[in-house]
Amino acid sequence: MQIASSQVELIIRISYPEYPCNPVMINNIVIDEKLIDDAIKATGIKTQREVIELGLKTLIKLKQQEKIKTYRGNLKWEGDLEEIRTNQ
């Protein structure tokens, strides 16, 4: 695959320490260089690895938050919110 000058090719090694033989999966991923640079500037993070890891963690948290929204209106509330607020 040919990489454009505005792209970065990353080799990602993923290890699985929970398995006895500790297998490693290696992937080559081509990412837009401007996207990486913008993420580094926005976060102040120094390395591509750290900025990609933060991006993945953030994506996971956002998706988990979306799942929480499905409970809206489906959980039964028992208690007096005004009483809780005034007792603090």
mmCIF file of C-alpha atoms in Angstrom:
data_model
loop_
_atom_site.group_PDB
_atom_site.id
_atom_site.type_symbol
_atom_site.label_atom_id
_atom_site.label_comp_id
_atom_site.label_asym_id
_atom_site.label_seq_id
_atom_site.Cartn_x
_atom_site.Cartn_y
_atom_site.Cartn_z
ATOM 1 C CA MET A 1 0.000 0.000 0.000
ATOM 2 C CA GLN A 2 1.325 3.435 -0.893
ATOM 3 C CA ILE A 3 1.247 6.042 1.861
ATOM 4 C CA ALA A 4 0.480 9.662 0.998
ATOM 5 C CA SER A 5 2.788 12.339 2.361
ATOM 6 C CA SER A 6 0.005 13.504 4.686
ATOM 7 C CA GLN A 7 -0.332 10.088 6.338
ATOM 8 C CA VAL A 8 1.571 8.274 9.054
ATOM 9 C CA GLU A 9 1.973 4.510 9.090
ATOM 10 C CA LEU A 10 1.894 3.105 12.587
ATOM 11 C CA ILE A 11 2.819 -0.392 13.601
ATOM 12 C CA ILE A 12 0.702 -1.354 16.559
ATOM 13 C CA ARG A 13 1.638 -4.246 18.832
ATOM 14 C CA ILE A 14 -1.142 -5.499 21.067
ATOM 15 C CA SER A 15 -0.197 -7.974 23.768
ATOM 16 C CA TYR A 16 -2.570 -10.146 25.742
ATOM 17 C CA PRO A 17 -0.983 -10.645 29.192
ATOM 18 C CA GLU A 18 -4.018 -12.542 30.492
ATOM 19 C CA TYR A 19 -3.135 -15.503 28.263
ATOM 20 C CA PRO A 20 -0.377 -17.892 29.385
ATOM 21 C CA CYS A 21 1.661 -17.689 26.170
ATOM 22 C CA ASN A 22 1.239 -13.839 26.022
ATOM 23 C CA PRO A 23 0.464 -13.631 22.292
ATOM 24 C CA VAL A 24 1.103 -10.407 20.390
ATOM 25 C CA MET A 25 -0.976 -9.089 17.509
ATOM 26 C CA ILE A 26 0.749 -6.686 15.117
ATOM 27 C CA ASN A 27 -1.142 -4.342 12.790
ATOM 28 C CA ASN A 28 0.000 -1.690 10.367
ATOM 29 C CA ILE A 29 -2.402 1.238 10.412
ATOM 30 C CA VAL A 30 -2.241 4.316 8.207
ATOM 31 C CA ILE A 31 -3.572 7.446 9.913
ATOM 32 C CA ASP A 32 -3.920 10.997 8.628
ATOM 33 C CA GLU A 33 -0.867 12.903 9.873
ATOM 34 C CA LYS A 34 -2.856 16.126 10.393
ATOM 35 C CA LEU A 35 -5.306 14.243 12.599
ATOM 36 C CA ILE A 36 -2.456 12.997 14.780
ATOM 37 C CA ASP A 37 -0.803 16.444 14.880
ATOM 38 C CA ASP A 38 -4.107 18.136 15.787
ATOM 39 C CA ALA A 39 -4.698 15.622 18.591
ATOM 40 C CA ILE A 40 -1.193 16.168 19.956
ATOM 41 C CA LYS A 41 -1.648 19.955 19.881
ATOM 42 C CA ALA A 42 -5.105 19.768 21.473
ATOM 43 C CA THR A 43 -3.997 17.510 24.321
ATOM 44 C CA GLY A 44 -0.379 18.494 24.856
ATOM 45 C CA ILE A 45 0.540 14.826 24.764
ATOM 46 C CA LYS A 46 4.049 14.238 23.457
ATOM 47 C CA THR A 47 3.851 10.899 21.615
ATOM 48 C CA GLN A 48 1.661 9.388 18.928
ATOM 49 C CA ARG A 49 1.231 6.239 21.004
ATOM 50 C CA GLU A 50 -0.103 8.183 23.990
ATOM 51 C CA VAL A 51 -2.465 10.318 21.911
ATOM 52 C CA ILE A 52 -3.883 7.243 20.146
ATOM 53 C CA GLU A 53 -4.302 5.428 23.453
ATOM 54 C CA LEU A 54 -6.127 8.443 24.933
ATOM 55 C CA GLY A 55 -8.328 8.618 21.849
ATOM 56 C CA LEU A 56 -9.307 4.970 22.181
ATOM 57 C CA LYS A 57 -10.020 5.316 25.911
ATOM 58 C CA THR A 58 -12.139 8.413 25.250
ATOM 59 C CA LEU A 59 -14.084 6.633 22.512
ATOM 60 C CA ILE A 60 -14.799 3.715 24.845
ATOM 61 C CA LYS A 61 -16.038 6.063 27.605
ATOM 62 C CA LEU A 62 -18.302 7.921 25.172
ATOM 63 C CA LYS A 63 -19.839 4.673 23.960
ATOM 64 C CA GLN A 64 -20.370 3.532 27.550
ATOM 65 C CA GLN A 65 -22.103 6.826 28.325
ATOM 66 C CA GLU A 66 -24.389 6.336 25.331
ATOM 67 C CA LYS A 67 -25.478 2.986 26.805
ATOM 68 C CA ILE A 68 -26.379 4.693 30.088
ATOM 69 C CA LYS A 69 -28.821 6.933 28.223
ATOM 70 C CA THR A 70 -30.944 3.888 27.378
ATOM 71 C CA TYR A 71 -31.944 3.706 31.062
ATOM 72 C CA ARG A 72 -33.533 7.168 30.983
ATOM 73 C CA GLY A 73 -37.152 6.840 32.048
ATOM 74 C CA ASN A 74 -36.772 3.109 32.707
ATOM 75 C CA LEU A 75 -35.524 3.144 36.284
ATOM 76 C CA LYS A 76 -37.884 3.472 39.215
ATOM 77 C CA TRP A 77 -37.011 6.321 41.592
ATOM 78 C CA GLU A 78 -38.043 6.131 45.217
ATOM 79 C CA GLY A 79 -37.306 9.069 47.440
ATOM 80 C CA ASP A 80 -37.801 12.777 47.833
ATOM 81 C CA LEU A 81 -35.272 14.746 45.825
ATOM 82 C CA GLU A 82 -36.156 18.039 47.539
ATOM 83 C CA GLU A 83 -35.590 16.465 50.946
ATOM 84 C CA ILE A 84 -32.222 15.111 49.864
ATOM 85 C CA ARG A 85 -31.197 18.532 48.561
ATOM 86 C CA THR A 86 -32.206 20.387 51.733
ATOM 87 C CA ASN A 87 -30.571 17.873 54.101
ATOM 88 C CA GLN A 88 -27.081 18.495 52.775
#
